[in-house]
């Protein structure tokens, strides 16, 4: 798999989304409806435009091929996309579709839809952009952009991920991955059923059957049915693979499907296997919801922007960004720290408990030099790069930050977690970082620690164990 970020072309129907967020503490006197007051308005790219921005946020160049017109909503969306993605326009018949959500806290109360514009025709530039693509994501919202470019999408040699819509046409044959939700998969499978299947039965069995049906009917290489908080079900037409979410994420799920599809498309363009891309996409979508969802991708009239995505491999910058996004979404940031040399069951139990205390877990890891100063010249047994890789592979860990000092005060000052989690073995120890954490209203939280587990003990037992005799 390549280590560079492959450019991605996103083809689909852009929308303009607005949120009106406020508080609802009483009902109106003239009707049993909530009164929302203290509203704040934010605007953001929606539909294929949201998918394109999310893909660009992964640190890759993105070109969005979409239909825009001369109406005010189209002009606003162009401003929101400036500097984020390259834009290739096809003509729009009518006005750009926009959605306005009214929310009380995190709970949507009402949605208002305006505009029914459709893509009119392809352009030479749009066709050539698709033909030259190294990776393609089709974000179909049933408004014609994928239809007018269908021939170009049929003949592209790039890996294609197709995120379908019940109002749109089926994917072109041969796409690498199709990503319907469970409800969309059910609707598509019903249309294809010979005897008129009208079942609405939920569950994995239905999703597996629908995925198998769609793989065959669409001649797709694979279908990944997204299951919300349960993860995704990947099918190549035979026994499916269930990819669960790494942790429960409470938050606004709007746009989670776009986050899933954009992450999978980018990774497939990079050369990843389909199973690995789907697993990473589930993690990306879970993290997206935990970090605030679509409202974290706001325009100039929204909340204070979150720091940009760091360069590939900069795990500490990624951790700072994760903390900022969760705080912006009014979530709880949890951090835990340590050397994590020879990861063992005690470490895992601590990290799992810490993750359940909030909406994200950031692990602060001592650098190799820091470990040597604390543990002696024989440590660490595992270098920092490998320790980071193992920690990031844990489902309960959202990000990892490496610090070079003896204590983590500096990195904690950048992360500003709400909770600093420590093992219960620190109960009678003065923590030098406690006053710092409490200075911004944070809390130090002690968590149970499994007795009898330690890296030092593991290393000693390994050193005492004789090497097996091997025949020459």
mmCIF file with all atom_site columns, N, CA, C and O in Angstrom, residues 92-121:
data_model
loop_
_atom_site.group_PDB
_atom_site.id
_atom_site.type_symbol
_atom_site.label_atom_id
_atom_site.label_alt_id
_atom_site.label_comp_id
_atom_site.label_asym_id
_atom_site.label_entity_id
_atom_site.label_seq_id
_atom_site.pdbx_PDB_ins_code
_atom_site.Cartn_x
_atom_site.Cartn_y
_atom_site.Cartn_z
_atom_site.occupancy
_atom_site.B_iso_or_equiv
_atom_site.pdbx_formal_charge
_atom_site.auth_seq_id
_atom_site.auth_comp_id
_atom_site.auth_asym_id
_atom_site.auth_atom_id
_atom_site.pdbx_PDB_model_num
ATOM 1   N N  . UNK A 1 92  ? -26.247 23.525 -13.936 1.00 0.00 ? 92  UNK A N  1
ATOM 2   C CA . UNK A 1 92  ? -27.387 23.144 -13.103 1.00 0.00 ? 92  UNK A CA 1
ATOM 3   C C  . UNK A 1 92  ? -28.657 23.730 -13.685 1.00 0.00 ? 92  UNK A C  1
ATOM 4   O O  . UNK A 1 92  ? -28.730 24.937 -13.976 1.00 0.00 ? 92  UNK A O  1
ATOM 5   N N  . UNK A 1 93  ? -29.667 22.896 -13.834 1.00 0.00 ? 93  UNK A N  1
ATOM 6   C CA . UNK A 1 93  ? -30.995 23.341 -14.262 1.00 0.00 ? 93  UNK A CA 1
ATOM 7   C C  . UNK A 1 93  ? -31.830 23.603 -13.010 1.00 0.00 ? 93  UNK A C  1
ATOM 8   O O  . UNK A 1 93  ? -32.116 22.685 -12.244 1.00 0.00 ? 93  UNK A O  1
ATOM 9   N N  . UNK A 1 94  ? -32.189 24.873 -12.746 1.00 0.00 ? 94  UNK A N  1
ATOM 10  C CA . UNK A 1 94  ? -32.916 25.210 -11.538 1.00 0.00 ? 94  UNK A CA 1
ATOM 11  C C  . UNK A 1 94  ? -31.973 25.754 -10.474 1.00 0.00 ? 94  UNK A C  1
ATOM 12  O O  . UNK A 1 94  ? -30.872 26.215 -10.774 1.00 0.00 ? 94  UNK A O  1
ATOM 13  N N  . UNK A 1 95  ? -32.422 25.705 -9.233  1.00 0.00 ? 95  UNK A N  1
ATOM 14  C CA . UNK A 1 95  ? -31.622 26.253 -8.133  1.00 0.00 ? 95  UNK A CA 1
ATOM 15  C C  . UNK A 1 95  ? -31.037 25.124 -7.282  1.00 0.00 ? 95  UNK A C  1
ATOM 16  O O  . UNK A 1 95  ? -31.621 24.046 -7.166  1.00 0.00 ? 95  UNK A O  1
ATOM 17  N N  . UNK A 1 96  ? -29.886 25.398 -6.687  1.00 0.00 ? 96  UNK A N  1
ATOM 18  C CA . UNK A 1 96  ? -29.201 24.400 -5.877  1.00 0.00 ? 96  UNK A CA 1
ATOM 19  C C  . UNK A 1 96  ? -30.059 23.993 -4.676  1.00 0.00 ? 96  UNK A C  1
ATOM 20  O O  . UNK A 1 96  ? -30.656 24.841 -4.007  1.00 0.00 ? 96  UNK A O  1
ATOM 21  N N  . UNK A 1 97  ? -30.099 22.714 -4.401  1.00 0.00 ? 97  UNK A N  1
ATOM 22  C CA . UNK A 1 97  ? -30.859 22.216 -3.257  1.00 0.00 ? 97  UNK A CA 1
ATOM 23  C C  . UNK A 1 97  ? -30.156 22.602 -1.963  1.00 0.00 ? 97  UNK A C  1
ATOM 24  O O  . UNK A 1 97  ? -28.928 22.519 -1.851  1.00 0.00 ? 97  UNK A O  1
ATOM 25  N N  . UNK A 1 98  ? -30.926 23.032 -0.984  1.00 0.00 ? 98  UNK A N  1
ATOM 26  C CA . UNK A 1 98  ? -30.383 23.369 0.326   1.00 0.00 ? 98  UNK A CA 1
ATOM 27  C C  . UNK A 1 98  ? -31.290 22.782 1.402   1.00 0.00 ? 98  UNK A C  1
ATOM 28  O O  . UNK A 1 98  ? -32.494 22.601 1.193   1.00 0.00 ? 98  UNK A O  1
ATOM 29  N N  . UNK A 1 99  ? -30.687 22.475 2.556   1.00 0.00 ? 99  UNK A N  1
ATOM 30  C CA . UNK A 1 99  ? -31.419 21.913 3.691   1.00 0.00 ? 99  UNK A CA 1
ATOM 31  C C  . UNK A 1 99  ? -31.153 22.786 4.911   1.00 0.00 ? 99  UNK A C  1
ATOM 32  O O  . UNK A 1 99  ? -30.015 23.183 5.159   1.00 0.00 ? 99  UNK A O  1
ATOM 33  N N  . UNK A 1 100 ? -32.186 23.069 5.671   1.00 0.00 ? 100 UNK A N  1
ATOM 34  C CA . UNK A 1 100 ? -32.040 23.815 6.917   1.00 0.00 ? 100 UNK A CA 1
ATOM 35  C C  . UNK A 1 100 ? -32.594 22.970 8.060   1.00 0.00 ? 100 UNK A C  1
ATOM 36  O O  . UNK A 1 100 ? -33.765 22.588 8.040   1.00 0.00 ? 100 UNK A O  1
ATOM 37  N N  . UNK A 1 101 ? -31.718 22.653 9.020   1.00 0.00 ? 101 UNK A N  1
ATOM 38  C CA . UNK A 1 101 ? -32.152 21.903 10.200  1.00 0.00 ? 101 UNK A CA 1
ATOM 39  C C  . UNK A 1 101 ? -32.336 22.860 11.371  1.00 0.00 ? 101 UNK A C  1
ATOM 40  O O  . UNK A 1 101 ? -31.511 23.752 11.592  1.00 0.00 ? 101 UNK A O  1
ATOM 41  N N  . UNK A 1 102 ? -33.397 22.658 12.129  1.00 0.00 ? 102 UNK A N  1
ATOM 42  C CA . UNK A 1 102 ? -33.615 23.373 13.388  1.00 0.00 ? 102 UNK A CA 1
ATOM 43  C C  . UNK A 1 102 ? -33.349 22.380 14.507  1.00 0.00 ? 102 UNK A C  1
ATOM 44  O O  . UNK A 1 102 ? -33.983 21.317 14.576  1.00 0.00 ? 102 UNK A O  1
ATOM 45  N N  . UNK A 1 103 ? -32.390 22.713 15.376  1.00 0.00 ? 103 UNK A N  1
ATOM 46  C CA . UNK A 1 103 ? -31.973 21.791 16.425  1.00 0.00 ? 103 UNK A CA 1
ATOM 47  C C  . UNK A 1 103 ? -32.119 22.440 17.793  1.00 0.00 ? 103 UNK A C  1
ATOM 48  O O  . UNK A 1 103 ? -31.866 23.639 17.959  1.00 0.00 ? 103 UNK A O  1
ATOM 49  N N  . UNK A 1 104 ? -32.535 21.643 18.759  1.00 0.00 ? 104 UNK A N  1
ATOM 50  C CA . UNK A 1 104 ? -32.500 22.031 20.164  1.00 0.00 ? 104 UNK A CA 1
ATOM 51  C C  . UNK A 1 104 ? -31.387 21.226 20.811  1.00 0.00 ? 104 UNK A C  1
ATOM 52  O O  . UNK A 1 104 ? -31.519 20.014 20.990  1.00 0.00 ? 104 UNK A O  1
ATOM 53  N N  . UNK A 1 105 ? -30.288 21.871 21.124  1.00 0.00 ? 105 UNK A N  1
ATOM 54  C CA . UNK A 1 105 ? -29.108 21.135 21.552  1.00 0.00 ? 105 UNK A CA 1
ATOM 55  C C  . UNK A 1 105 ? -28.604 20.291 20.398  1.00 0.00 ? 105 UNK A C  1
ATOM 56  O O  . UNK A 1 105 ? -28.326 20.792 19.320  1.00 0.00 ? 105 UNK A O  1
ATOM 57  N N  . UNK A 1 106 ? -28.515 18.984 20.616  1.00 0.00 ? 106 UNK A N  1
ATOM 58  C CA . UNK A 1 106 ? -28.086 18.060 19.566  1.00 0.00 ? 106 UNK A CA 1
ATOM 59  C C  . UNK A 1 106 ? -29.251 17.356 18.888  1.00 0.00 ? 106 UNK A C  1
ATOM 60  O O  . UNK A 1 106 ? -29.039 16.509 18.027  1.00 0.00 ? 106 UNK A O  1
ATOM 61  N N  . UNK A 1 107 ? -30.481 17.725 19.253  1.00 0.00 ? 107 UNK A N  1
ATOM 62  C CA . UNK A 1 107 ? -31.644 16.985 18.752  1.00 0.00 ? 107 UNK A CA 1
ATOM 63  C C  . UNK A 1 107 ? -32.335 17.756 17.623  1.00 0.00 ? 107 UNK A C  1
ATOM 64  O O  . UNK A 1 107 ? -32.850 18.859 17.844  1.00 0.00 ? 107 UNK A O  1
ATOM 65  N N  . UNK A 1 108 ? -32.363 17.190 16.409  1.00 0.00 ? 108 UNK A N  1
ATOM 66  C CA . UNK A 1 108 ? -33.086 17.849 15.316  1.00 0.00 ? 108 UNK A CA 1
ATOM 67  C C  . UNK A 1 108 ? -34.587 17.858 15.582  1.00 0.00 ? 108 UNK A C  1
ATOM 68  O O  . UNK A 1 108 ? -35.170 16.855 15.992  1.00 0.00 ? 108 UNK A O  1
ATOM 69  N N  . UNK A 1 109 ? -35.210 19.008 15.343  1.00 0.00 ? 109 UNK A N  1
ATOM 70  C CA . UNK A 1 109 ? -36.654 19.141 15.508  1.00 0.00 ? 109 UNK A CA 1
ATOM 71  C C  . UNK A 1 109 ? -37.385 19.241 14.182  1.00 0.00 ? 109 UNK A C  1
ATOM 72  O O  . UNK A 1 109 ? -38.535 18.821 14.066  1.00 0.00 ? 109 UNK A O  1
ATOM 73  N N  . UNK A 1 110 ? -36.723 19.816 13.186  1.00 0.00 ? 110 UNK A N  1
ATOM 74  C CA . UNK A 1 110 ? -37.407 20.123 11.934  1.00 0.00 ? 110 UNK A CA 1
ATOM 75  C C  . UNK A 1 110 ? -36.367 20.300 10.835  1.00 0.00 ? 110 UNK A C  1
ATOM 76  O O  . UNK A 1 110 ? -35.245 20.762 11.103  1.00 0.00 ? 110 UNK A O  1
ATOM 77  N N  . UNK A 1 111 ? -36.714 19.906 9.593   1.00 0.00 ? 111 UNK A N  1
ATOM 78  C CA . UNK A 1 111 ? -35.855 20.173 8.457   1.00 0.00 ? 111 UNK A CA 1
ATOM 79  C C  . UNK A 1 111 ? -36.666 20.817 7.343   1.00 0.00 ? 111 UNK A C  1
ATOM 80  O O  . UNK A 1 111 ? -37.763 20.350 7.011   1.00 0.00 ? 111 UNK A O  1
ATOM 81  N N  . UNK A 1 112 ? -36.101 21.873 6.769   1.00 0.00 ? 112 UNK A N  1
ATOM 82  C CA . UNK A 1 112 ? -36.728 22.587 5.661   1.00 0.00 ? 112 UNK A CA 1
ATOM 83  C C  . UNK A 1 112 ? -35.869 22.397 4.418   1.00 0.00 ? 112 UNK A C  1
ATOM 84  O O  . UNK A 1 112 ? -34.667 22.659 4.447   1.00 0.00 ? 112 UNK A O  1
ATOM 85  N N  . UNK A 1 113 ? -36.476 21.935 3.317   1.00 0.00 ? 113 UNK A N  1
ATOM 86  C CA . UNK A 1 113 ? -35.757 21.712 2.063   1.00 0.00 ? 113 UNK A CA 1
ATOM 87  C C  . UNK A 1 113 ? -36.192 22.729 1.019   1.00 0.00 ? 113 UNK A C  1
ATOM 88  O O  . UNK A 1 113 ? -37.389 23.026 0.881   1.00 0.00 ? 113 UNK A O  1
ATOM 89  N N  . UNK A 1 114 ? -35.206 23.268 0.306   1.00 0.00 ? 114 UNK A N  1
ATOM 90  C CA . UNK A 1 114 ? -35.467 24.225 -0.771  1.00 0.00 ? 114 UNK A CA 1
ATOM 91  C C  . UNK A 1 114 ? -34.642 23.840 -1.988  1.00 0.00 ? 114 UNK A C  1
ATOM 92  O O  . UNK A 1 114 ? -33.540 23.300 -1.864  1.00 0.00 ? 114 UNK A O  1
ATOM 93  N N  . UNK A 1 115 ? -35.153 24.168 -3.172  1.00 0.00 ? 115 UNK A N  1
ATOM 94  C CA . UNK A 1 115 ? -34.408 23.956 -4.401  1.00 0.00 ? 115 UNK A CA 1
ATOM 95  C C  . UNK A 1 115 ? -34.494 22.532 -4.905  1.00 0.00 ? 115 UNK A C  1
ATOM 96  O O  . UNK A 1 115 ? -34.319 21.584 -4.141  1.00 0.00 ? 115 UNK A O  1
ATOM 97  N N  . UNK A 1 116 ? -34.771 22.382 -6.190  1.00 0.00 ? 116 UNK A N  1
ATOM 98  C CA . UNK A 1 116 ? -34.863 21.056 -6.804  1.00 0.00 ? 116 UNK A CA 1
ATOM 99  C C  . UNK A 1 116 ? -34.023 21.001 -8.070  1.00 0.00 ? 116 UNK A C  1
ATOM 100 O O  . UNK A 1 116 ? -34.393 20.367 -9.056  1.00 0.00 ? 116 UNK A O  1
ATOM 101 N N  . UNK A 1 117 ? -32.881 21.684 -8.071  1.00 0.00 ? 117 UNK A N  1
ATOM 102 C CA . UNK A 1 117 ? -32.039 21.726 -9.263  1.00 0.00 ? 117 UNK A CA 1
ATOM 103 C C  . UNK A 1 117 ? -31.477 20.359 -9.624  1.00 0.00 ? 117 UNK A C  1
ATOM 104 O O  . UNK A 1 117 ? -31.225 19.517 -8.760  1.00 0.00 ? 117 UNK A O  1
ATOM 105 N N  . UNK A 1 118 ? -31.268 20.140 -10.943 1.00 0.00 ? 118 UNK A N  1
ATOM 106 C CA . UNK A 1 118 ? -30.695 18.915 -11.469 1.00 0.00 ? 118 UNK A CA 1
ATOM 107 C C  . UNK A 1 118 ? -29.578 19.252 -12.449 1.00 0.00 ? 118 UNK A C  1
ATOM 108 O O  . UNK A 1 118 ? -29.617 20.290 -13.126 1.00 0.00 ? 118 UNK A O  1
ATOM 109 N N  . UNK A 1 119 ? -28.607 18.372 -12.511 1.00 0.00 ? 119 UNK A N  1
ATOM 110 C CA . UNK A 1 119 ? -27.534 18.535 -13.500 1.00 0.00 ? 119 UNK A CA 1
ATOM 111 C C  . UNK A 1 119 ? -28.133 18.432 -14.899 1.00 0.00 ? 119 UNK A C  1
ATOM 112 O O  . UNK A 1 119 ? -28.938 17.533 -15.178 1.00 0.00 ? 119 UNK A O  1
ATOM 113 N N  . UNK A 1 120 ? -27.717 19.347 -15.780 1.00 0.00 ? 120 UNK A N  1
ATOM 114 C CA . UNK A 1 120 ? -28.302 19.396 -17.124 1.00 0.00 ? 120 UNK A CA 1
ATOM 115 C C  . UNK A 1 120 ? -27.521 18.532 -18.113 1.00 0.00 ? 120 UNK A C  1
ATOM 116 O O  . UNK A 1 120 ? -28.097 17.783 -18.891 1.00 0.00 ? 120 UNK A O  1
ATOM 117 N N  . UNK A 1 121 ? -26.182 18.637 -18.086 1.00 0.00 ? 121 UNK A N  1
ATOM 118 C CA . UNK A 1 121 ? -25.376 17.908 -19.056 1.00 0.00 ? 121 UNK A CA 1
ATOM 119 C C  . UNK A 1 121 ? -23.930 17.871 -18.582 1.00 0.00 ? 121 UNK A C  1
ATOM 120 O O  . UNK A 1 121 ? -23.518 18.659 -17.719 1.00 0.00 ? 121 UNK A O  1
#
